[in-house]
mmCIF file of C-alpha atoms in Angstrom:
data_model
loop_
_atom_site.group_PDB
_atom_site.id
_atom_site.type_symbol
_atom_site.label_atom_id
_atom_site.label_comp_id
_atom_site.label_asym_id
_atom_site.label_seq_id
_atom_site.Cartn_x
_atom_site.Cartn_y
_atom_site.Cartn_z
ATOM 1 C CA UNK F 1 29.955 -40.231 -11.550
ATOM 2 C CA UNK F 2 33.186 -38.487 -12.376
ATOM 3 C CA UNK F 3 32.808 -34.822 -13.198
ATOM 4 C CA UNK F 4 35.125 -34.379 -16.140
ATOM 5 C CA UNK F 5 34.837 -32.493 -19.411
ATOM 6 C CA UNK F 6 33.746 -35.501 -21.531
ATOM 7 C CA UNK F 7 30.941 -36.377 -19.083
ATOM 8 C CA UNK F 8 29.843 -32.749 -18.864
ATOM 9 C CA UNK F 9 29.691 -32.557 -22.679
ATOM 10 C CA UNK F 10 27.523 -35.679 -22.722
ATOM 11 C CA UNK F 11 25.140 -34.165 -20.174
ATOM 12 C CA UNK F 12 24.969 -30.929 -22.158
ATOM 13 C CA UNK F 13 24.058 -32.927 -25.263
ATOM 14 C CA UNK F 14 21.372 -34.796 -23.348
ATOM 15 C CA UNK F 15 19.906 -31.493 -22.139
ATOM 16 C CA UNK F 16 20.133 -29.994 -25.641
ATOM 17 C CA UNK F 17 17.995 -32.750 -27.168
ATOM 18 C CA UNK F 18 14.664 -31.288 -26.015
ATOM 19 C CA UNK F 19 15.985 -27.878 -27.038
ATOM 20 C CA UNK F 20 15.537 -28.848 -30.675
ATOM 21 C CA UNK F 21 11.799 -29.232 -30.091
ATOM 22 C CA UNK F 22 11.613 -26.166 -27.871
ATOM 23 C CA UNK F 23 12.956 -24.018 -30.713
ATOM 24 C CA UNK F 24 9.673 -24.618 -32.541
ATOM 25 C CA UNK F 25 7.660 -23.471 -29.519
ATOM 26 C CA UNK F 26 9.402 -20.127 -29.140
ATOM 27 C CA UNK F 27 10.333 -19.162 -32.692
ATOM 28 C CA UNK F 28 8.363 -19.012 -35.910
ATOM 29 C CA UNK F 29 9.454 -20.935 -38.958
ATOM 30 C CA UNK F 30 11.860 -20.627 -40.808
ATOM 31 C CA UNK F 31 13.826 -19.054 -37.925
ATOM 32 C CA UNK F 32 13.065 -22.075 -35.724
ATOM 33 C CA UNK F 33 14.425 -24.366 -38.446
ATOM 34 C CA UNK F 34 17.748 -22.544 -38.441
ATOM 35 C CA UNK F 35 18.042 -22.418 -34.639
ATOM 36 C CA UNK F 36 17.178 -26.097 -34.324
ATOM 37 C CA UNK F 37 19.708 -26.985 -37.025
ATOM 38 C CA UNK F 38 22.440 -24.970 -35.306
ATOM 39 C CA UNK F 39 21.652 -26.618 -31.963
ATOM 40 C CA UNK F 40 21.689 -30.074 -33.574
ATOM 41 C CA UNK F 41 25.062 -29.377 -35.249
ATOM 42 C CA UNK F 42 26.551 -28.090 -31.981
ATOM 43 C CA UNK F 43 25.293 -31.208 -30.204
ATOM 44 C CA UNK F 44 26.871 -33.351 -32.927
ATOM 45 C CA UNK F 45 30.194 -31.606 -32.398
ATOM 46 C CA UNK F 46 30.000 -32.306 -28.663
ATOM 47 C CA UNK F 47 29.291 -35.956 -29.511
ATOM 48 C CA UNK F 48 32.589 -36.121 -31.350
ATOM 49 C CA UNK F 49 34.458 -34.109 -28.729
ATOM 50 C CA UNK F 50 33.354 -36.058 -25.670
ATOM 51 C CA UNK F 51 34.487 -39.374 -27.115
ATOM 52 C CA UNK F 52 37.714 -37.944 -28.492
ATOM 53 C CA UNK F 53 38.636 -36.175 -25.248
ATOM 54 C CA UNK F 54 37.691 -39.154 -23.077
ATOM 55 C CA UNK F 55 40.023 -41.422 -25.058
ATOM 56 C CA UNK F 56 42.818 -38.871 -25.396
ATOM 57 C CA UNK F 57 42.800 -37.904 -21.710
ATOM 58 C CA UNK F 58 42.038 -41.486 -20.591
ATOM 59 C CA UNK F 59 38.873 -40.333 -18.835
ATOM 60 C CA UNK F 60 36.564 -43.048 -20.130
ATOM 61 C CA UNK F 61 33.920 -43.905 -17.563
ATOM 62 C CA UNK F 62 30.965 -46.216 -17.122
ATOM 63 C CA UNK F 63 28.722 -43.169 -16.869
ATOM 64 C CA UNK F 64 29.946 -41.833 -20.214
ATOM 65 C CA UNK F 65 29.681 -45.243 -21.858
ATOM 66 C CA UNK F 66 26.068 -45.498 -20.695
ATOM 67 C CA UNK F 67 24.906 -41.914 -21.271
ATOM 68 C CA UNK F 68 26.531 -41.293 -24.658
ATOM 69 C CA UNK F 69 24.238 -43.638 -26.634
ATOM 70 C CA UNK F 70 21.223 -42.415 -24.653
ATOM 71 C CA UNK F 71 22.010 -38.793 -25.520
ATOM 72 C CA UNK F 72 22.554 -39.748 -29.170
ATOM 73 C CA UNK F 73 19.235 -41.552 -29.417
ATOM 74 C CA UNK F 74 17.360 -38.765 -27.642
ATOM 75 C CA UNK F 75 18.761 -36.239 -30.092
ATOM 76 C CA UNK F 76 17.931 -38.317 -33.176
ATOM 77 C CA UNK F 77 14.463 -39.390 -32.039
ATOM 78 C CA UNK F 78 13.418 -35.853 -31.109
ATOM 79 C CA UNK F 79 14.714 -34.500 -34.427
ATOM 80 C CA UNK F 80 12.873 -37.217 -36.374
ATOM 81 C CA UNK F 81 9.626 -36.594 -34.500
ATOM 82 C CA UNK F 82 9.886 -32.867 -35.233
ATOM 83 C CA UNK F 83 10.641 -33.487 -38.914
ATOM 84 C CA UNK F 84 7.755 -35.942 -39.192
ATOM 85 C CA UNK F 85 5.375 -33.617 -37.386
ATOM 86 C CA UNK F 86 6.260 -30.695 -39.629
ATOM 87 C CA UNK F 87 6.290 -32.620 -42.896
ATOM 88 C CA UNK F 88 3.367 -32.481 -45.264
ATOM 89 C CA UNK F 89 3.539 -36.242 -45.808
ATOM 90 C CA UNK F 90 1.734 -36.710 -42.475
ATOM 91 C CA UNK F 91 3.310 -40.091 -41.788
ATOM 92 C CA UNK F 92 2.615 -41.642 -38.416
ATOM 93 C CA UNK F 93 5.282 -41.383 -35.763
ATOM 94 C CA UNK F 94 5.226 -45.183 -35.560
ATOM 95 C CA UNK F 95 7.396 -45.256 -38.685
ATOM 96 C CA UNK F 96 10.146 -43.590 -36.679
ATOM 97 C CA UNK F 97 10.315 -46.532 -34.307
ATOM 98 C CA UNK F 98 11.317 -48.793 -37.188
ATOM 99 C CA UNK F 99 14.548 -46.861 -37.532
ATOM 100 C CA UNK F 100 15.558 -47.717 -33.965
ATOM 101 C CA UNK F 101 14.527 -51.377 -33.900
ATOM 102 C CA UNK F 102 18.083 -52.507 -34.635
ATOM 103 C CA UNK F 103 19.622 -50.250 -31.991
ATOM 104 C CA UNK F 104 19.362 -52.630 -28.998
ATOM 105 C CA UNK F 105 21.490 -55.125 -30.906
ATOM 106 C CA UNK F 106 24.228 -52.517 -31.258
ATOM 107 C CA UNK F 107 24.533 -51.746 -27.567
ATOM 108 C CA UNK F 108 27.848 -52.719 -26.073
ATOM 109 C CA UNK F 109 28.145 -54.392 -22.747
ATOM 110 C CA UNK F 110 29.269 -51.795 -20.228
ATOM 111 C CA UNK F 111 31.988 -53.272 -18.077
#
């Protein structure tokens, strides 16, 4: 693995994904909602930045190509599970898996 800024941003985003759920363990609502939203937005900005910087600085790597979609999915799945768990609709978490059924078909071959 090459330690460069785009790869470090991807790792930070991957580590921030559980942070969205952790916000609800340490803070009461609605404060936890705001902190989780801010963390999610910051992670989204790093998603844009890591790809942009990797292409601009020609630092694209196999590690980044593999970890970027994993970090994205971790962030989205954790956020959806939290939203579903906190909603009054009480829908089963199984519904969330339907959203990601098409994702394996979108994966690019890492070469």
